[in-house]
XYZ file of C-alpha atoms in Angstrom:
415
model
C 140.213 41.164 46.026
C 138.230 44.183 45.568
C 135.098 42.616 47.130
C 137.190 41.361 50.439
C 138.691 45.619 50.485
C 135.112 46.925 50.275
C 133.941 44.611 52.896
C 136.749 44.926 55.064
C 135.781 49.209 54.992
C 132.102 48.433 55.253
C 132.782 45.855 58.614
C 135.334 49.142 60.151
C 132.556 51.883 59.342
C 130.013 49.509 61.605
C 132.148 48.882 64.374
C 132.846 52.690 64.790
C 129.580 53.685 64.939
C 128.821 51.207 67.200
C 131.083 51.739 69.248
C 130.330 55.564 68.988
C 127.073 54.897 70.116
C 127.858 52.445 72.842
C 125.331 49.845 71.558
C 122.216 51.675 71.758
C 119.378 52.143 69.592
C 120.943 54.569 66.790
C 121.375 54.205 63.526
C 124.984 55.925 62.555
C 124.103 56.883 58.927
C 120.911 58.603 60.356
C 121.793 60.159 63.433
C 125.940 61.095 62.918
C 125.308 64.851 63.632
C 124.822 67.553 66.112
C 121.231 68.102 67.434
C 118.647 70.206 65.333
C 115.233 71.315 66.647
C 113.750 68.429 65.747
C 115.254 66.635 68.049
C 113.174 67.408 71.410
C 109.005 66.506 71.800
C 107.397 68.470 74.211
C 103.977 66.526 75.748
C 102.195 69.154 77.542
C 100.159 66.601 79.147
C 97.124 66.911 82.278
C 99.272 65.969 84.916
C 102.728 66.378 83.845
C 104.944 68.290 81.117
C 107.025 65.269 79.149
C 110.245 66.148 77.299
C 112.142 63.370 75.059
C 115.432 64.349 73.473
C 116.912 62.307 70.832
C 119.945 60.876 72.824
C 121.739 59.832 69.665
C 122.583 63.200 68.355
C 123.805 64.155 72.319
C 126.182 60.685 72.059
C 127.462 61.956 68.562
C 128.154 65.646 70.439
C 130.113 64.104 73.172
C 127.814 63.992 76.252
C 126.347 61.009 78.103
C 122.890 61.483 79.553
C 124.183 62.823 82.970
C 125.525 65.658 81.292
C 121.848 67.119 80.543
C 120.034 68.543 82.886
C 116.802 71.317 83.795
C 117.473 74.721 84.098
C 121.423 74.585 84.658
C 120.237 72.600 87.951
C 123.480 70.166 86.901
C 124.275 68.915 90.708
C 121.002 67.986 91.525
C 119.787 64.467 90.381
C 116.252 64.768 90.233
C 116.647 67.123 87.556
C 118.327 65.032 85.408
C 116.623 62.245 82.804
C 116.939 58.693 82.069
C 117.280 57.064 78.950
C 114.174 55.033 77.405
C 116.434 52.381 74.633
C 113.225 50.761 73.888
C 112.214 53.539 71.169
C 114.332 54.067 68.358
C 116.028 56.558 68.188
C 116.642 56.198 72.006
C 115.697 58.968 73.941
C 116.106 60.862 77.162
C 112.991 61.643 79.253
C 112.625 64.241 81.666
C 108.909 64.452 83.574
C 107.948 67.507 85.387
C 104.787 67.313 87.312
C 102.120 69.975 87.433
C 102.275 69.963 91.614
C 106.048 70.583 91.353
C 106.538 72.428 88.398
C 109.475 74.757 90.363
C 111.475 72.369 91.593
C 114.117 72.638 89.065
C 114.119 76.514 88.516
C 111.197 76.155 85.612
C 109.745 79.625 85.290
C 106.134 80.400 86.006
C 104.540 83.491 84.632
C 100.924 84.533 84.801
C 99.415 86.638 81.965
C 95.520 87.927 82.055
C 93.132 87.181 79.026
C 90.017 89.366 78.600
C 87.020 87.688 78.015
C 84.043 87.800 75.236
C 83.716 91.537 75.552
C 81.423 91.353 71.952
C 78.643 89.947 74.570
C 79.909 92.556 77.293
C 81.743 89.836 79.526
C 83.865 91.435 82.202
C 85.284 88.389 83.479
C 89.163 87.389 82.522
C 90.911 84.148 82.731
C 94.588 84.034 83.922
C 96.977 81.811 81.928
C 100.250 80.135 83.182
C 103.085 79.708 80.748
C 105.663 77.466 82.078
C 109.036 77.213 80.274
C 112.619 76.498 80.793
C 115.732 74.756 79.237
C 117.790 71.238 79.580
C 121.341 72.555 78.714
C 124.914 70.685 79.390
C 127.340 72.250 81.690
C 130.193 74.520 80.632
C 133.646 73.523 80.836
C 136.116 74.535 83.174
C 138.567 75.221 80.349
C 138.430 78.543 78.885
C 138.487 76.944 75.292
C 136.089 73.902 74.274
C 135.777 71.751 70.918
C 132.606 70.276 72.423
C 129.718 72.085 71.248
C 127.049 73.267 73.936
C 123.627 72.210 73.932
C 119.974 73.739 74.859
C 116.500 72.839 74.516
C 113.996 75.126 75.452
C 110.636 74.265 76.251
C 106.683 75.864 77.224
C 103.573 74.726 77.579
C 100.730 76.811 78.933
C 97.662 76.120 81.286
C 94.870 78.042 83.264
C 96.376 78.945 86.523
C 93.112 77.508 88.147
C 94.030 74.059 86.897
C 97.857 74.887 87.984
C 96.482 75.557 91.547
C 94.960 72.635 92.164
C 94.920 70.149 89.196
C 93.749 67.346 90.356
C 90.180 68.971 90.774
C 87.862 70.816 88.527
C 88.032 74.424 88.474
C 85.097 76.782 88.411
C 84.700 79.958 87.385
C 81.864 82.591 88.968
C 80.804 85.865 88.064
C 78.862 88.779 90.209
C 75.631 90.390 88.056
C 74.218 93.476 89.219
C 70.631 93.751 89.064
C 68.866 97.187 89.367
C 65.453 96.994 90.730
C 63.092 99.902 91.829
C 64.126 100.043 95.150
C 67.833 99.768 94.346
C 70.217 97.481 92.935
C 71.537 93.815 94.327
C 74.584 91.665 93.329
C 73.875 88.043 92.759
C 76.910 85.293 92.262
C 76.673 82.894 89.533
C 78.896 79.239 89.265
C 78.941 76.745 86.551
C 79.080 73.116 88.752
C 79.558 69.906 86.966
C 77.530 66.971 88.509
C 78.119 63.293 87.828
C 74.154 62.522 87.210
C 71.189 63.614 86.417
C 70.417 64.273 90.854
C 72.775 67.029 90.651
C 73.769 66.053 93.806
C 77.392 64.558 93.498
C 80.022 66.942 91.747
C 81.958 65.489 88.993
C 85.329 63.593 90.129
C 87.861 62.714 87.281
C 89.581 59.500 87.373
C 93.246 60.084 86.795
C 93.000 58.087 83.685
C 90.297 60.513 82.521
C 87.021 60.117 81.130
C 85.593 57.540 78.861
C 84.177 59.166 75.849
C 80.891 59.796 75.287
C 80.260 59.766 79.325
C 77.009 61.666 79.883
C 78.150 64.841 82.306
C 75.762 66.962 83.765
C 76.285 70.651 83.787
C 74.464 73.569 85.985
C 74.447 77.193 85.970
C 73.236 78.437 89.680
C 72.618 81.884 91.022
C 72.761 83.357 94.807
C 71.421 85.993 96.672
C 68.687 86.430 93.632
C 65.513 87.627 94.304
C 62.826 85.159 93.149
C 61.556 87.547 90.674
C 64.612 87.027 88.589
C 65.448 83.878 86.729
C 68.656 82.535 84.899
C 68.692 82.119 81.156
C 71.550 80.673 79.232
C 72.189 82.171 76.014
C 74.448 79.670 74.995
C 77.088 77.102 75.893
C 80.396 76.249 74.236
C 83.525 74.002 74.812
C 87.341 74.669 74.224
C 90.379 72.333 74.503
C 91.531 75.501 77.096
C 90.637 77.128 79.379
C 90.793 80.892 77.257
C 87.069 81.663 76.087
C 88.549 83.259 73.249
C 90.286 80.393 71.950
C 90.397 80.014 67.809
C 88.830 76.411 67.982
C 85.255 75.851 70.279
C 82.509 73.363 69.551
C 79.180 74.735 70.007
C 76.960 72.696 72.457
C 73.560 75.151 72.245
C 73.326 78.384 70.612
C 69.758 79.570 70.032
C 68.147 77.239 67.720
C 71.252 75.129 66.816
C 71.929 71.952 69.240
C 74.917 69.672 69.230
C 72.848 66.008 68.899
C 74.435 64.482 72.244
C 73.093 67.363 74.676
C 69.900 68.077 76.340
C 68.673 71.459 77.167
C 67.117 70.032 80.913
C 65.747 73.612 82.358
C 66.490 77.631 81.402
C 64.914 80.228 81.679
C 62.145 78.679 84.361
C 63.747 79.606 88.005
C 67.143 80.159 89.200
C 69.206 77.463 88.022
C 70.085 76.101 84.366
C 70.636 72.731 83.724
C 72.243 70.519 80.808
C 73.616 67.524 79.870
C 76.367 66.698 77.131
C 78.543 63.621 76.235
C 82.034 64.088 76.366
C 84.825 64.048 73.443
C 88.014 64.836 72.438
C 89.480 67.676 70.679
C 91.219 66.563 67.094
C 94.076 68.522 67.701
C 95.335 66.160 70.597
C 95.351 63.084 68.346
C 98.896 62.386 69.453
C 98.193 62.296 73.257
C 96.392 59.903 75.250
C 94.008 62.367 77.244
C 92.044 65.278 76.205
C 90.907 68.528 78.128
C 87.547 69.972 77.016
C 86.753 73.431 78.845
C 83.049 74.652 79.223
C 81.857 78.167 78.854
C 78.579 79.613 79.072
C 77.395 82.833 78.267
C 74.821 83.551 81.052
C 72.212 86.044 81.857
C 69.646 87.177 84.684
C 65.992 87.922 83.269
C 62.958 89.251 84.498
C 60.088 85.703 85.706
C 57.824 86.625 83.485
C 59.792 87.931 80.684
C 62.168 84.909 80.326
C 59.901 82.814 77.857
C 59.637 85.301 75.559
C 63.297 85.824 75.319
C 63.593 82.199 74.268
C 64.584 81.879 70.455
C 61.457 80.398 68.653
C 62.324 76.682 66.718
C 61.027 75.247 63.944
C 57.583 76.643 63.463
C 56.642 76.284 66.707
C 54.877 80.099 67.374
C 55.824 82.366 70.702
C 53.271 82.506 72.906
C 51.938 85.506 74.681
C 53.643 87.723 71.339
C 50.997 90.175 72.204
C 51.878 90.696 75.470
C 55.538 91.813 74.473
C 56.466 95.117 74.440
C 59.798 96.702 74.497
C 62.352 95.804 76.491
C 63.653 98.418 79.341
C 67.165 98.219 81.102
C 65.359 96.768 84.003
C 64.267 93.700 81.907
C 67.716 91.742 81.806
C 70.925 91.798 83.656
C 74.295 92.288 81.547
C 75.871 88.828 80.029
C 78.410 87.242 82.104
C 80.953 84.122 80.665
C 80.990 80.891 83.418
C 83.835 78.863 82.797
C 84.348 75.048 84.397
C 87.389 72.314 83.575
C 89.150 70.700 82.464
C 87.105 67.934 81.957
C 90.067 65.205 80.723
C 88.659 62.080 78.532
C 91.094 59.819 77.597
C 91.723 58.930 74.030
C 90.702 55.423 72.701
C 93.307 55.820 69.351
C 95.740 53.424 71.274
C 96.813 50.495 69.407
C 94.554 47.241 70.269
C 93.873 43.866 69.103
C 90.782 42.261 68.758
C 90.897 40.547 71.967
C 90.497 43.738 73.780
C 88.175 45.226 71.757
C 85.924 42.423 72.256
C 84.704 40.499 75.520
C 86.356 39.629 77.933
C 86.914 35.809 77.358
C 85.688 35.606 74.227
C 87.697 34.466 70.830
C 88.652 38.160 68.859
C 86.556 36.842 65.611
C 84.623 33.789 64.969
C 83.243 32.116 61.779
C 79.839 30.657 61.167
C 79.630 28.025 59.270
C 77.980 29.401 56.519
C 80.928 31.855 55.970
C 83.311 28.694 56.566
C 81.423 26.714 53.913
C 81.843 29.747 51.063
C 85.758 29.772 51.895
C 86.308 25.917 51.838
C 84.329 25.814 48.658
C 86.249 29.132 46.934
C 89.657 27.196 48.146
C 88.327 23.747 46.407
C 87.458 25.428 43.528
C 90.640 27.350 42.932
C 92.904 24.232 43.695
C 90.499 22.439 41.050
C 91.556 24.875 38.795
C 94.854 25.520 39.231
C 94.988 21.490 38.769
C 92.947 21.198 35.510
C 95.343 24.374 34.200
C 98.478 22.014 34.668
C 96.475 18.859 32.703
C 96.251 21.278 29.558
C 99.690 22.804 29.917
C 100.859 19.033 29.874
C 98.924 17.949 26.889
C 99.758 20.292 25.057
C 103.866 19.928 25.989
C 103.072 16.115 25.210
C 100.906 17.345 21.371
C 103.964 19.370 19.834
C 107.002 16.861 19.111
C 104.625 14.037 17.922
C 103.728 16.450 15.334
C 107.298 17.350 14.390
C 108.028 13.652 14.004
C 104.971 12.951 11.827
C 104.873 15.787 9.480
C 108.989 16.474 9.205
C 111.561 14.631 7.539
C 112.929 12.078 9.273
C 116.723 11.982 10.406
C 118.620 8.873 8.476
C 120.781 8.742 12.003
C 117.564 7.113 13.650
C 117.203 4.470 10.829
């Protein structure tokens, strides 16, 4: 009777919370409580900002998905989200896209970042934050026992990529040069090229780049008087677009060398060339795409004093040391930090079978017939074994009564 009781209350409790979750994919014991914090993701992702909201916890407070909304924008549909049951819990998704991030009343402001000023960079980059909130609407009771939810939200970009980001931003800087008949102001851009012709600029598939794709980087100077090269001091990336950003991956810096790049030309006429493979930044493990920024701390120098401003490797010796003498103002221009990005690679951490990691038409694994040989014979062997275990087990069984019988005293029943 006691069993039938407790399984009578167990059936109740699972038809409440069913039917307080109207047969979507929440778990009552798990998700019977108001929202918490944890309860909204925030993708800020190359093309889009992505928000999911547990929409259990939301059920459990009393709303429905239309009761959520961007900014308080609560009569307007497309600022509302729509459930995705196929996730558990289920969640609602709301997509802003980087063209048009103001539709809904998000809130755009623009802050300036200094740049390297250790290397006497007087160049800035300007960040956009964008944030906002998906709220419910108020009552038009003056009391309510429904509480009211909010989820806030930012993510940040360069307000180059904001501009326009379906294209590649560049940065360029203006270098004074003082020269015995006066001073001139030459421009310098960082350009990414898709090969080694420098001739096409580098176009980004909207699914991004495949890593380790060879790009092809140049630093290029105008209005320069052909007296005056470009030297590179040294390149760098970051997964944003702020030069002073806590994590970069060196790509050159004097004698050091990241493996996949290739110093092409510096320091030998008005234009620096290099090539790198691209990656992806560890800290965007949980997002399909990556954005690597470039940087590069550039310089004007003196024709004939560039070589002997390169940094000596290995034990190769400078030539012309005893031409050197010390250098004057006039030898070098002041460093300036080029900037160029995002350059977005896609991730290849998505879940796949063997089929598509292999060919195209081709079986995901195969066995020679050596290795099929070893495997019938281990199987054989171990069915041999298992079989010849059972014979002694059985022998033995068969060996123990026969004794009893022979060596005991025998019952005068059986006579």
């Amino acid at each position: 009777m006691e069993r039938m009781w407790l399984l009578l209350l167990l059936t109740v409790r699972v038809l409440a919370g069913s039917a307080q979750f109207n047969g979507y994919n929440c778990d009552a014991n798990l998700h019977s409580r108001f929202p918490a914090e944890r309860d909204i993701s925030v993708y800020c992702g190359v093309q889009a900002i992505t928000m999911k909201i547990n929409f259990c916890t939301v059920l459990f407070s009393g709303y429905s998905e239309t009761d959520l909304a961007l900014n308080g924008r609560h009569g307007d549909s497309h600022c509302r989200g729509f459930i995705n049951n196929n996730t558990f819990p289920a969640v609602v998704i709301f997509i802003i896209n980087l063209s048009t991030l103001e539709g809904c009343g998000n809130n755009l402001v623009v802050s300036t970042v200094p740049g390297v000023s250790t290397y006497g960079n007087a160049s800035s980059v300007q960040i956009g934050n964008i944030s906002g909130y998906i709220d419910t609407p108020d009552p038009p009771t003056i009391i309510s026992y429904l509480p009211g939810l909010l989820y806030k939200f930012s993510c940040s970009y360069p307000l180059e990529y904001l501009v326009n980001n379906t294209q590649l931003a560049s940065s360029s800087a203006a270098i004074s040069v003082r020269e015995n008949n006066g001073t001139f102001v030459s421009t310098l851009n960082l350009l990414l090229y898709n090969d080694s012709t420098y001739k096409e600029q580098l176009i980004i598939p909207s699914i991004g780049l495949p890593l380790k794709t060879k790009v092809f980087a140049a630093v290029e100077a105008t209005n320069l008087d052909g007296r005056w090269n470009v030297l590179m001091d040294y390149c760098y990336t970051t997964p944003s677009g702020n030069p002073n950003d806590g994590i970069r991956y060196d790509l050159f810096l004097s004698c050091d060398k990241d493996p996949q790049t290739t110093v092409i030309e510096n320091g030998r006429s008005q234009q620096g060339r290099f090539s790198f493979e691209v990656f992806r930044f560890v800290k965007h493990k949980n997002q399909k795409m990556s954005t690597v920024f470039l940087h590069c701390v550039t310089k004007l120098c003196r024709a004939d004093d560039c070589p002997l401003l390169m940094p000596i490797c290995g034990h190769r010796e400078r030539r012309d040391a005893g031409r050197r003498t010390t250098w004057s103002p006039q030898s070098t221009s002041g460093n300036a930090v080029l900037s160029a990005g995002p350059i977005i690679t896609r991730s290849e951490e998505t879940p796949t079978n063997n089929s598509q990691l292999g060919s195209l038409g081709q079986p995901p694994f195969q066995l020679n017939s050596i290795t099929s040989a070893l495997i019938s014979g281990m199987v054989i062997l171990g069915v041999m074994s298992f079989f010849l275990l059972l014979c002694s087990l059985a022998l033995l069984h068969r060996k123990e009564p026969t004794s009893l019988v022979l060596n005991g005293i025998r019952n005068p029943v059986f006579e």
